[in-house]
Each structure stands twice: as C-alpha cells, then as structure tokens.
Coordinates of C-alpha atoms in Angstrom, one line a residue:
X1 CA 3.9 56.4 -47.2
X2 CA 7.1 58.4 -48.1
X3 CA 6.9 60.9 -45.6
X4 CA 6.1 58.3 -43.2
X5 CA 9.1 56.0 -44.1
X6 CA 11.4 59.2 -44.0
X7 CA 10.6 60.1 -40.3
X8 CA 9.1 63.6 -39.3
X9 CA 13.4 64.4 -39.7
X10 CA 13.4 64.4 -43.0
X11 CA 9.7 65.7 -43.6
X12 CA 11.0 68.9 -46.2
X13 CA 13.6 67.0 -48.1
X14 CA 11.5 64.2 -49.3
X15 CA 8.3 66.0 -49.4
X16 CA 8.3 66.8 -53.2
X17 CA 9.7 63.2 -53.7
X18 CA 6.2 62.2 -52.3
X19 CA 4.2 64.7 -54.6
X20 CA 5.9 63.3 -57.0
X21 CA 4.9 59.2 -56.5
X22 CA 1.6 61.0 -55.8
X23 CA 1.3 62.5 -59.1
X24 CA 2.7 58.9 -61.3
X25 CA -0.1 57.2 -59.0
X26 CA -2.7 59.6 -60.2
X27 CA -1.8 59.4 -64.0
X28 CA -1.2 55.7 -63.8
X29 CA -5.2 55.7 -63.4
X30 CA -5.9 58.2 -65.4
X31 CA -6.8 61.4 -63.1
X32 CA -4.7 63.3 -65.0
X33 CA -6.5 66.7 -63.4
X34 CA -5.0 65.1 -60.2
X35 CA -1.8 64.5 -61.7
X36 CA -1.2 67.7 -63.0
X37 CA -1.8 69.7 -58.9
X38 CA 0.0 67.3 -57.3
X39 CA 3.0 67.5 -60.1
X40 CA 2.6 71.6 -60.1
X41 CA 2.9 71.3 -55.8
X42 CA 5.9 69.1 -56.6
X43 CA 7.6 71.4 -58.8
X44 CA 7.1 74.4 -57.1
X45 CA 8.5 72.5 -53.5
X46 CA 11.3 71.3 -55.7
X47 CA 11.7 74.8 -56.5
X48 CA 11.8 75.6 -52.9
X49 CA 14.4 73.4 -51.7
X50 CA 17.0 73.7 -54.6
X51 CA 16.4 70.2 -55.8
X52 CA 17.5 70.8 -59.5
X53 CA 16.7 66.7 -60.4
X54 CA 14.1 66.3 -59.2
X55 CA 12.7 69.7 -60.7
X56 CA 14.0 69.1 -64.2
X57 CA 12.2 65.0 -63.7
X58 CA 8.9 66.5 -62.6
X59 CA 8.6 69.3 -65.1
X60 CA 10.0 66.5 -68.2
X61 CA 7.4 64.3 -67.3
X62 CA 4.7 67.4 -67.3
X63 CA 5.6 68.6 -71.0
X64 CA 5.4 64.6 -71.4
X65 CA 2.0 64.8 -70.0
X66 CA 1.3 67.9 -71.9
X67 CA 2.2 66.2 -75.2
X68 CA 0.1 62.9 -74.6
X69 CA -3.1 64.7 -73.0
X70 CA -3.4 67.8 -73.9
X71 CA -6.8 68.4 -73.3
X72 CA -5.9 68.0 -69.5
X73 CA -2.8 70.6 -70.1
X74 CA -5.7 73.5 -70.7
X75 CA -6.8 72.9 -67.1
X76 CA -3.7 72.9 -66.2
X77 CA -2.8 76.5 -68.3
X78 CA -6.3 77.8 -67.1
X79 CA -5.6 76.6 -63.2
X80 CA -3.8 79.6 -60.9
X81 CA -0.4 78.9 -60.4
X82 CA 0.6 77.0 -62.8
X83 CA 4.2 75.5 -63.0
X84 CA 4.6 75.2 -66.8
X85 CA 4.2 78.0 -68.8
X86 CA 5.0 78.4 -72.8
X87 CA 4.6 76.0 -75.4
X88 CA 6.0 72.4 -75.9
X89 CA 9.2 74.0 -77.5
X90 CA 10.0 76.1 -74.8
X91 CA 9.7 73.9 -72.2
X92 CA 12.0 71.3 -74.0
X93 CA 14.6 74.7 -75.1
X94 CA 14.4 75.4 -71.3
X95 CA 14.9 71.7 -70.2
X96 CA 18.2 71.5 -72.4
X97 CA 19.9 74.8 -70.9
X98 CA 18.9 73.5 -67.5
X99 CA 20.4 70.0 -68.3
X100 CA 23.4 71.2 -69.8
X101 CA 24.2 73.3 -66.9
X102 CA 23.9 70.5 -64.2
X103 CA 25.5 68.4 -66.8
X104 CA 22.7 66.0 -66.9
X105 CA 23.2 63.7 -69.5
X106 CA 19.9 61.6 -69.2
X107 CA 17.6 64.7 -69.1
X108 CA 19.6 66.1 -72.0
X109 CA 19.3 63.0 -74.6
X110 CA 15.4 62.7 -73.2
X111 CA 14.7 66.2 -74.2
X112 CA 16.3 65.9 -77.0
X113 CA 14.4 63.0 -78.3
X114 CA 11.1 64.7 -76.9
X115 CA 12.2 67.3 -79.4
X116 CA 12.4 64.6 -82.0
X117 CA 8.5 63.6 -81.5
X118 CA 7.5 66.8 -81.3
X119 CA 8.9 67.7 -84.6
X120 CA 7.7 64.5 -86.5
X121 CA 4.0 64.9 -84.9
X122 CA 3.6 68.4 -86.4
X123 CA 4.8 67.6 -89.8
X124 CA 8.5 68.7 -89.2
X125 CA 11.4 67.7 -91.0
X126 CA 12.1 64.2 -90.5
X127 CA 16.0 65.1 -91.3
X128 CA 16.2 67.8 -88.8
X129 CA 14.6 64.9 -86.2
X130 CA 16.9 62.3 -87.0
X131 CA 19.5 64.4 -86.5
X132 CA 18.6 64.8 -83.0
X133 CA 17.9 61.4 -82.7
X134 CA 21.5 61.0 -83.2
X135 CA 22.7 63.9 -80.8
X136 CA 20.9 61.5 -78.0
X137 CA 22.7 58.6 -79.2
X138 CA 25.9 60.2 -79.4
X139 CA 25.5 61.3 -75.8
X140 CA 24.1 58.0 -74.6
X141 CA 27.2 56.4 -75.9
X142 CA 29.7 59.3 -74.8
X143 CA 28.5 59.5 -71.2
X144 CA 27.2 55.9 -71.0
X145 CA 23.2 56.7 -70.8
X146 CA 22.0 53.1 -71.3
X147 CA 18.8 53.8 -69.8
X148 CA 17.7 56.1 -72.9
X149 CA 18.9 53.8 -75.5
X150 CA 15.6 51.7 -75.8
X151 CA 13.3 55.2 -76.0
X152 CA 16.0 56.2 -78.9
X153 CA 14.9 53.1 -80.5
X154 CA 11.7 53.0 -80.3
X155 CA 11.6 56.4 -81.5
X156 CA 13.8 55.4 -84.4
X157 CA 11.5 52.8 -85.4
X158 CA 8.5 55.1 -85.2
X159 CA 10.1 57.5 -87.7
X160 CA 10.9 54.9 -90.2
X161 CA 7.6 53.5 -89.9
X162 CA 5.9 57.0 -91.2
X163 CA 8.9 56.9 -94.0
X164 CA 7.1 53.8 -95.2
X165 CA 10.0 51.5 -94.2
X166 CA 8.1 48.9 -92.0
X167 CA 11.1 46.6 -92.6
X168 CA 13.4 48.7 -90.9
X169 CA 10.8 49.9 -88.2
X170 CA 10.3 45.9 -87.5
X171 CA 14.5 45.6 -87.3
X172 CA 14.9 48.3 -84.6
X173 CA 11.8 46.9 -82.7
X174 CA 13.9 43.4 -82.2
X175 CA 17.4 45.4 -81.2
X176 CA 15.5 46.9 -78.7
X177 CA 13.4 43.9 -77.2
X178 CA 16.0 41.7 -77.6
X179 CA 19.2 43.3 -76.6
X180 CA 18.1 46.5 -74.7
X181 CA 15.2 45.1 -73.2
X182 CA 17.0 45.1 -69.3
X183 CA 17.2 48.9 -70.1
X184 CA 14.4 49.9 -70.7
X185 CA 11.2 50.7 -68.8
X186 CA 8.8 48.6 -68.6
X187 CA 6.5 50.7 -70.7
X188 CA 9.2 51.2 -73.0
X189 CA 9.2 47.2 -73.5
X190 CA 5.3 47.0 -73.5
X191 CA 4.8 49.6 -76.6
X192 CA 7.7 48.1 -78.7
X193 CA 6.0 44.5 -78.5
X194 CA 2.3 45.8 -79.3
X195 CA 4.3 48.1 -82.4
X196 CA 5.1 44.8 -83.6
X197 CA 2.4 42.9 -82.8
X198 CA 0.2 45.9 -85.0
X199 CA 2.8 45.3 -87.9
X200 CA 2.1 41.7 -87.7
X201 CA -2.0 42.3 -87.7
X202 CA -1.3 45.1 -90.6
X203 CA 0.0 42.2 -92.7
X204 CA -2.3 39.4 -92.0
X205 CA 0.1 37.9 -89.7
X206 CA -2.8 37.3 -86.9
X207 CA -1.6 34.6 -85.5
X208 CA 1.9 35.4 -84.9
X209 CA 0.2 38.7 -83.6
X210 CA -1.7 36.9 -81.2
X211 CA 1.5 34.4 -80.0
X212 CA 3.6 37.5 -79.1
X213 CA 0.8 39.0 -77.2
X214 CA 0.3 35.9 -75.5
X215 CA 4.0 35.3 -74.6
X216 CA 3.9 39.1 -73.4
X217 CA 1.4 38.9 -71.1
X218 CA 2.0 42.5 -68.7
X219 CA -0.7 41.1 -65.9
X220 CA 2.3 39.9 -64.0
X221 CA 3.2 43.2 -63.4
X222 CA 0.1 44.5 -61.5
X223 CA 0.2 47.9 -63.5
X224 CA -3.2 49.0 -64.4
X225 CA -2.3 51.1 -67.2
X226 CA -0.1 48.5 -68.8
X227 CA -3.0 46.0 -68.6
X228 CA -5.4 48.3 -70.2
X229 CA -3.0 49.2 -72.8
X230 CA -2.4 45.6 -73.6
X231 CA -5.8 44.8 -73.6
X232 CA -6.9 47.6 -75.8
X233 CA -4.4 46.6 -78.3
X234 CA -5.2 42.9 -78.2
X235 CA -8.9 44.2 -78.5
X236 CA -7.8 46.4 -81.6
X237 CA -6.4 42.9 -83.4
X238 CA -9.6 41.2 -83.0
X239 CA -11.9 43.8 -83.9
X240 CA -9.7 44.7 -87.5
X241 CA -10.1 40.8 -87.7
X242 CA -13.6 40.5 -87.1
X243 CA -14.3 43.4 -89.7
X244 CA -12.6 41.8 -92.7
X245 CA -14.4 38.4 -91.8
X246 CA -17.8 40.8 -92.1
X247 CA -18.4 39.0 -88.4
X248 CA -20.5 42.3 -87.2
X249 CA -21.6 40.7 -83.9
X250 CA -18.0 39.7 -82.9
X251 CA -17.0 43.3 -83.9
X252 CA -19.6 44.5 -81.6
X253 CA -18.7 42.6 -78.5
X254 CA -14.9 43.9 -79.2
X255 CA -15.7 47.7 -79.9
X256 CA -18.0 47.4 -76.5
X257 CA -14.5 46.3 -74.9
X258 CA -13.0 49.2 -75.7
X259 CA -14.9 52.1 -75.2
X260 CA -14.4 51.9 -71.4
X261 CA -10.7 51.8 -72.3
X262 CA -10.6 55.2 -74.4
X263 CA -11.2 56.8 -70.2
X264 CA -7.9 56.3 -69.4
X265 CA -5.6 55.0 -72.7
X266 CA -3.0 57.2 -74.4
X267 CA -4.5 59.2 -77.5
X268 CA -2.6 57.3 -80.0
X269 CA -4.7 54.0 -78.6
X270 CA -8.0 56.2 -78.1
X271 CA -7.7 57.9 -81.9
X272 CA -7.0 54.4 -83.3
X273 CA -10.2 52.7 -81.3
X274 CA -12.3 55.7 -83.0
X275 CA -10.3 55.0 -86.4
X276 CA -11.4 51.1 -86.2
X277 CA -15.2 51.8 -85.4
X278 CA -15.3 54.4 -88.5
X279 CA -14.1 51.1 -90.9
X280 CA -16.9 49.4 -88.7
X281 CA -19.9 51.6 -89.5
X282 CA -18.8 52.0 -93.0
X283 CA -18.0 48.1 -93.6
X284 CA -22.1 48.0 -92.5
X285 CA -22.8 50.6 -94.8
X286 CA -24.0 52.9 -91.5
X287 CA -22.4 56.1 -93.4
X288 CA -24.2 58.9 -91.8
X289 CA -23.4 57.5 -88.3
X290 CA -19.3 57.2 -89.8
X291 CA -19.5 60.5 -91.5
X292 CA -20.6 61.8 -87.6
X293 CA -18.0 59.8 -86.1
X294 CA -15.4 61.2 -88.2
X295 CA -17.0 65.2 -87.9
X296 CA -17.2 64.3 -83.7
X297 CA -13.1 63.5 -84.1
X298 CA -12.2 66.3 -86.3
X299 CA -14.4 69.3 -83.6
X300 CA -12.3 67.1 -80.8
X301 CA -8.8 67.8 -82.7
X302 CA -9.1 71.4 -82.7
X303 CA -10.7 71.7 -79.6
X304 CA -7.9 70.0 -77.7
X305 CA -5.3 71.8 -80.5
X306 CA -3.9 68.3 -81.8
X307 CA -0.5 69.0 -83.9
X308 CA 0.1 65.4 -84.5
X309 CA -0.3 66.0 -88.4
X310 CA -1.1 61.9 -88.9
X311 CA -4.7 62.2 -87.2
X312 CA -5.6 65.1 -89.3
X313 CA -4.4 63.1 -92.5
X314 CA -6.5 60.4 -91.9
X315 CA -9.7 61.9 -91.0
X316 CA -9.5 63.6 -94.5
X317 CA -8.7 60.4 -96.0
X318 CA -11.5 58.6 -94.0
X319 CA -13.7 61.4 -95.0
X320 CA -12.5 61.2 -98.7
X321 CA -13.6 57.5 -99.0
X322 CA -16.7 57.4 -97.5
X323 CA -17.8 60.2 -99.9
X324 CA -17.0 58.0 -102.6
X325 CA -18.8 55.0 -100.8
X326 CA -21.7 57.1 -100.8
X327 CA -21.8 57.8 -104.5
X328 CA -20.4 61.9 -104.0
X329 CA -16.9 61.4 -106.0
X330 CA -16.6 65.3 -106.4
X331 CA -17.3 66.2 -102.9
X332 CA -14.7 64.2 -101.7
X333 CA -11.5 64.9 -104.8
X334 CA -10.6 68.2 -103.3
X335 CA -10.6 66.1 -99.5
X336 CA -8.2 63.5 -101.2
X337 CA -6.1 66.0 -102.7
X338 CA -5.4 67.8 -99.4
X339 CA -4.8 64.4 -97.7
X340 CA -2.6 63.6 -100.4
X341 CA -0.2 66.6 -100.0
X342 CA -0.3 67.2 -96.9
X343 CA 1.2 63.5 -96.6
X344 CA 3.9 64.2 -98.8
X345 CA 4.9 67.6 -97.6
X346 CA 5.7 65.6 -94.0
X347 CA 6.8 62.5 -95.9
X348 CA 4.0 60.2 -94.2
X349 CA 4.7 57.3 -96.3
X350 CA 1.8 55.5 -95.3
X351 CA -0.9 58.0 -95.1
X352 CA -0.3 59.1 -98.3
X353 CA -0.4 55.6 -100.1
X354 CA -4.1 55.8 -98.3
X355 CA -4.7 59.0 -99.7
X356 CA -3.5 58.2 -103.2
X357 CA -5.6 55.2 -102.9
X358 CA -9.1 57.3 -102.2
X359 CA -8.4 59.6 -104.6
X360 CA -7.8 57.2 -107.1
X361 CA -10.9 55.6 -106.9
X362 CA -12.8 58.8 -106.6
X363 CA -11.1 59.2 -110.0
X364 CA -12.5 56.0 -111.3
X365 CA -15.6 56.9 -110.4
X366 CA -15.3 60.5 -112.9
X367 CA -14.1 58.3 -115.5
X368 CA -10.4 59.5 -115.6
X369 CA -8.7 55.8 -115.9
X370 CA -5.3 56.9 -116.7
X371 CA -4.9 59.5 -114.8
X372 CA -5.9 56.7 -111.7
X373 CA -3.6 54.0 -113.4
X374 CA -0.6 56.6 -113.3
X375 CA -1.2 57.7 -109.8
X376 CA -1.2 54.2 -108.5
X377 CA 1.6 53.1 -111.0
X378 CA 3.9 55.6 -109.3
X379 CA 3.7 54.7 -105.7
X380 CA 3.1 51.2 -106.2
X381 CA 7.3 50.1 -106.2
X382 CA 7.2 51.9 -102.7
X383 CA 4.3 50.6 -101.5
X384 CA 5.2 46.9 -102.1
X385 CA 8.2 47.7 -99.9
X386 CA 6.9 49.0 -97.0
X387 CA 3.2 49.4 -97.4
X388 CA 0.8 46.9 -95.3
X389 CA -1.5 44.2 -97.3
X390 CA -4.6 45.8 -97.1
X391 CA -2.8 49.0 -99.1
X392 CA -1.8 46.5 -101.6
X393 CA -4.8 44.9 -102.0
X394 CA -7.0 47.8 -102.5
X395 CA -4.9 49.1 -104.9
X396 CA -4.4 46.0 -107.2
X397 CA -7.7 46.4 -107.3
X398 CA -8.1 50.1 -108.4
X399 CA -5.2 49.3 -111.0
X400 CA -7.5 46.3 -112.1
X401 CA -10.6 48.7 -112.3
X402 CA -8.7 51.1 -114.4
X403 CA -7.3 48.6 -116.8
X404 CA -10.8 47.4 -117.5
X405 CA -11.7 51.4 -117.8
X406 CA -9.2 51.7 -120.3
X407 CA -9.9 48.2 -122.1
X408 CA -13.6 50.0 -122.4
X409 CA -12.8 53.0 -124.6
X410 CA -10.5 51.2 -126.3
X411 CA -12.8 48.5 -127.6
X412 CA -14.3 50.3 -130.8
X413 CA -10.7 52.3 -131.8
X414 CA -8.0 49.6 -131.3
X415 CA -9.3 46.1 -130.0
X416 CA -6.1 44.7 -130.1
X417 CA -4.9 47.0 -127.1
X418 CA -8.8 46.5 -125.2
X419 CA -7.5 42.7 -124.8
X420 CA -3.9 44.0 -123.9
X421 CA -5.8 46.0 -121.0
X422 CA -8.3 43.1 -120.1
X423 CA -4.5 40.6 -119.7
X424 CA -3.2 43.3 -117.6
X425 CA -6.5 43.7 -115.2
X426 CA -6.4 39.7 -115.0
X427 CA -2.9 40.0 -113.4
X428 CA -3.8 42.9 -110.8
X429 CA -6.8 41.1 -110.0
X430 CA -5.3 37.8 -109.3
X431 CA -2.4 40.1 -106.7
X432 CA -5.4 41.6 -105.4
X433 CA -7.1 38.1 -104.5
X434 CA -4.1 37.0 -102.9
X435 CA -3.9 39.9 -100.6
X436 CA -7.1 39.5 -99.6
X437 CA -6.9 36.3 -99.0
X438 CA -3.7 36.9 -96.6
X439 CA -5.6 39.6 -94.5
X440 CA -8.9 37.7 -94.8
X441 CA -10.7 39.9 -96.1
X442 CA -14.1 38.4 -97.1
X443 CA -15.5 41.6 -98.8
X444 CA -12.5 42.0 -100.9
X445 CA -12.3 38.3 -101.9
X446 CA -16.3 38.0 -102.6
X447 CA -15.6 41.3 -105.1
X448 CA -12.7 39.7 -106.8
X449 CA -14.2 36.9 -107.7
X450 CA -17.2 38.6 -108.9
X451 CA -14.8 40.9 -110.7
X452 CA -13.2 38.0 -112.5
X453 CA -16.5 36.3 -113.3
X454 CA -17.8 39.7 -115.1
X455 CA -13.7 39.4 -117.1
X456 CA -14.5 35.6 -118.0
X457 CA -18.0 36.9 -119.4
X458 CA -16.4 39.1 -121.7
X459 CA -13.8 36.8 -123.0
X460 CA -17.1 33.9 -123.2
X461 CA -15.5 31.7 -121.1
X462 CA -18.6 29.8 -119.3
X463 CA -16.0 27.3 -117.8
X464 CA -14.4 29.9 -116.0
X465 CA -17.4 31.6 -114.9
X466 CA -19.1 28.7 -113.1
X467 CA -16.0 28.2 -111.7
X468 CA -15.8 31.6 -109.9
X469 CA -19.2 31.2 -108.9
X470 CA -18.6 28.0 -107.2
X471 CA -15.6 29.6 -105.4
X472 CA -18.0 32.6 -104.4
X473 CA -20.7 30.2 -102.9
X474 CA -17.8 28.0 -101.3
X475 CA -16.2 31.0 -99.6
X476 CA -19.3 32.7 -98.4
X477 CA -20.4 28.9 -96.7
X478 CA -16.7 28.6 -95.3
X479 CA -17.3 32.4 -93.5
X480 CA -20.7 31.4 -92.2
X481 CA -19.3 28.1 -90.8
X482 CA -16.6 30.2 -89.1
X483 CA -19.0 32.4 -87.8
X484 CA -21.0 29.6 -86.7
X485 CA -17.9 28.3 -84.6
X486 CA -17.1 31.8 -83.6
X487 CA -21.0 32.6 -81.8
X488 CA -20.8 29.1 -80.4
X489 CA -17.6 29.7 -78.5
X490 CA -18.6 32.2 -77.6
X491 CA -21.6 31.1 -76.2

C-alpha cells in the first residue's frame, strides 16, 4: 500500500518506510519471526539509502523487540544476515552515539530510558537507573520531547512500584493518564490504566478495578494487540478473584481464556497468567502438577536467557511455599533464603516481603517462633506502607502463629507472659481477618476463625467459640450462595 501510494517515482525512498509498517503489522499479531526479516530488510535498505531516522527507529524498536521476546531474538541471532548484533547494552551504547550525533533528542531520552529497564530487570542499581531516568527528563524538558514524557512516567512508576512504594507508583500513574495522556501512545495509555487497575485488584479494590477497565474500554481502537492485552488483564482480575472465593469452576472457565492469549501477549502478561494458575493448582491442593508448572517456567527462563531478576525471585518463592504446603519445610529454607537475598540485593520490595513471608512460615513449621516473629516484625512497618493486602494478611497471620508458638513454651516457665503472647496473637489475628475479608479471601477467613475458636478454647470461653462457629457456617453458606449466583449467570 505504501509503495503503491508513493508512485513507482518514489519506489527506493519509501521502500524501507514500507518494511517498516510491514514489520509493526507482523508484531502487532504476533509473528514476531516475521517481524524480525521484514525489520532486518528494513534496516539494512535504510542502511542503503542514508536514512539515519529511520535506521536509528527500526533498530530501537528491534533491541525493543529483543528485550520483550527474546526467544524470537535467537532466531533472529541464528538467522544469516542479521542486522543487530551484540547484546542489549551495546545496542542501546550504539543507539546513543548515533543519536547524539544527528542530535536526536527523542531517540536519545528513549535509549536512555531503555537503558533504565534494562538495568532494573537484571537486578541493577536502582540509583544508577533513576539517574537516567532523569537524564531523559532533563532532555525532554530542554529540547521539548513531550512525546517521551508519558514512557518516563510510566517507567518511573514501575521502579517505585519494585521499591515497595505503591503509593507513589499509583501518583505517577494519574500524572500520566491525566495530564500526559494526549502524549502518549496509545499503548503507553493502555498499560498505565491496567498498572492501576492491577494495584487496585492487589488491594481488594475489585470493583473500582473493574469500573476503570470498563471506562477504558481499547475495542474502539480496532488494535488486536491492545484488545488481547486488555482482555488478558481483565481475565487476570477475575481469575485472582475467583481463586480467593475457592470458585474453582469459574477459575477454570477464566484460566481457559487465557491460555490462547499467552500466543501473542507480552511476557510480563504471559509469566503472570503462568504465576496465577500455579496459586490455582496449589489453592486445589494439585501440588505435583504446580511444582511441574513452576519446574516447566524455570527450564523456559534459561532457555530463552531471561535477565528480568523479578521472575526468577518468584519462582523460588513459589517453589519455597509449596514445599512447605507439602509438609517438606527443610527442602524449601535454603529456596527462601536465596529468594530472600536475592530480593534485597536488587531492592525488590515486594518480592522480598513474599520471600520473608515463605520463609517465615517454613520457620514455623521447624519450631523457631522468634526467629519467625523477628523476621516478620522487621519488614512489617514497610510492608503496611506499600505492601498489597494479601502480603499483610498472610503475615498477621504468621505473626499470630508465632505468638501462639511462643505462648506454648512459655506456659510451664512463666504463665504470666504465655497469656501476654496469646493477647498479642488475638490482635494479629483480628488484622489478619480484616484483610482477608477486604481481598475476599474465603480460605484465609474460614482459617481465622478456626484459629480464634482453637484461642477461645484455651482461654474456656464456650460463648466465644460457638460464636466463631456460627460465623464459620454463616460464611461458608454466604460463598456457596455466591457461587450459586455465579454458575447461574453464567448459565
């Protein structure tokens, strides 16, 4: 169609331009192998006629393409002829020198914030990539580079969200929807509204999840891969749903949804579909299929050489739980413990919360109660900061387990400080309801209350008991009844 439009005139000057909408056409449904000749042919007749921008365009969005698939870059490294050699550093070192020459500004802050990425993904220094986060800003606002200032965001918020500062992540998402969003590119606006559409899922906030989905809507735009990202992430919200509310046929019909979408989504999408149906085979106590899951995920990563450092982490973590759900606490402690460091060597807030959190109950399980109450007492100020509800809520409830732990072998020695110990695994317990009961969490409420009852036994307090028993009853009739409502509508 370009070369067409152009007249048989102009045939050499817009042919890489036509290569070019070639390869974007390919990618935007998802024959990346495709993409990758067609952008290589582009490049090299770039190359040819001394078009420097669209050269330094073609091979940015190739180390792009690199970055996000990079499976398909080892056809492209084992292919003859191909365009983009080196690794991801290079090509962004050589992208610079070539942008500074021509004095292109907009290659220069994108390569720079490309740099950013790559640095945080492979457990970098998160200093050394906001300062170049703030070398692009400085030379979007010197040379007036509005078009990169809603990447710089997003990028900004994505940082702070791995520092464990959701708040501020959250903040930066609304600058850029609200006052960048003419900017930016309509992908650009799409990821920043399903960011905080995940933030509002991570903290029970469904509905308001599902509203700004709703009033986002991307079908408008006719984009294939928009819509299937959308969808996938809408998916994602319903399925995380359906798991806490133990509705395993709902979460089913959801993870069917997706695994057509995992052809053609970006890997951050794909590794997060795999991380939901792990939590769903475990949740249904399927361990061997989740421990094969999570070994199929792992072979994947270093077959396609992942260096995003946040995968690895939580496989481990993943990995460390189920262990412990399987009654093999020593098997997974030295699993936890790498998670754990290698978390706080890249200063992955949130991962390593998670990883605390296995291996503190793996240290429940060995009887070591204070060392689990210390652990947990240490990142908990953080954690109630920036942490999501689930985090909180699972580990109120390893700080109530390790009270009562405590309380246990003090009983004989000093009884007065066994009842201080019981008092304080009351409290946790009650802050661990509650955040169950925001994310909706039905297993996590049922073993509250049971929790509580097995407390109010100790203390003789038959009152209280029946009364948690009638709450336990109540609440597994209420989640029947919704799941009632649920089959029928969908029926």
């Amino acid at each position: 169609y370009t070369m067409e439009s152009q007249g048989s005139d102009h045939i050499k000057t817009y042919h890489q331009y036509a290569l070019l909408h070639l390869a974007v056409l390919h990618a935007d449904f998802g024959c990346y192998g495709e993409a990758i000749s067609a952008m290589n042919e582009c490049i090299a007749t770039a190359r040819e006629n001394q078009d420097a921008r669209c050269l330094h365009f073609s091979l940015s969005w190739l180390a792009h393409l690199r970055k996000a698939y990079p499976e398909f870059s080892r056809l492209e490294n084992c292919g003859e002829g191909s365009e983009l050699a080196g690794n991801e550093s290079d090509i962004i070192t050589f992208l610079q020198q070539k942008a500074v020459e021509n004095k292109d500004w907009a290659t220069l802050s994108s390569s720079l914030l490309s740099q950013a990425e790559v640095n945080v993904e492979g457990g970098g220094s998160v200093a050394r990539a906001l300062e170049q986060i703030y070398q692009s800003s400085y030379l979007n606002s010197l040379h007036n580079v509005s078009s990169m200032v809603p990447s710089q965001l997003r990028l900004h918020s994505a940082i702070f969200n791995r520092l464990g500062q959701m708040p501020l992540a959250e903040h930066y998402c609304k600058v850029m929807y609200h006052i960048f969003r003419q900017d930016a590119s309509r992908p650009d606006v799409l990821n920043v509204i399903l960011q905080h559409a995940h933030m509002h899922s991570i903290l029970g906030e469904y509905e308001e999840a599902y509203e700004l989905l709703r009033q986002n809507d991307p079908s408008k735009e006719k984009t294939l891969r928009l819509d299937n990202t959308f969808t996938a992430f809408a998916a994602m919200i319903s399925l995380r749903r359906a798991i806490h509310h133990n509705d395993f046929f709902v979460a089913e019909e959801f993870l069917r949804q997706l695994k057509p979408i995992r052809q053609t989504a970006d890997a951050g999408v794909i590794f997060e579909t795999y991380v939901l149906e792990i939590e769903f085979l475990m949740r249904q106590g399927k361990l061997s299929s989740a421990f094969d899951c999570i070994e199929k995920q792992v072979a994947e990563a270093k077959a396609a050489d992942s260096a995003d450092i946040v995968r690895r982490i939580k496989l481990l973590t993943l990995k460390a739980r189920l262990f412990a759900k399987a009654g093999l606490p020593t098997k997974g402690f030295s699993i936890a413990m790498r998670a754990a460091s290698s978390a706080q060597r890249a200063m992955i807030m949130p991962a390593m919360w998670e990883a605390v959190g296995a291996l503190c109950v793996i240290l429940i399980d060995l009887g070591e109660f204070d060392a689990a109450r210390s652990l947990v007492d240490a990142i908990m100020p953080q954690v109630l900061e920036g942490g999501n509800t689930t985090t909180i809520a699972q580990l109120y409830s390893i700080l109530t387990d390790s009270y009562v732990g405590l309380a246990g072998k003090a009983f004989e020695t000093d009884p007065s400080q066994s009842s201080g110990h019981i008092d304080a695994a009351f409290m946790y317990l009650d802050r661990a309801h509650e955040a169950y009961v925001k994310v909706e969490d039905l297993d996590g409420i049922l073993e509250s209350l049971t929790k509580k009852a097995m407390l109010y036994k100790h203390k003789d307090d038959e009152d209280m008991i029946e009364e948690m028993d009638r709450l336990y009853d109540s609440t597994v009739q209420e989640a029947e009844r919704r799941q009632l409502a649920m089959h029928g509508q969908g029926a």
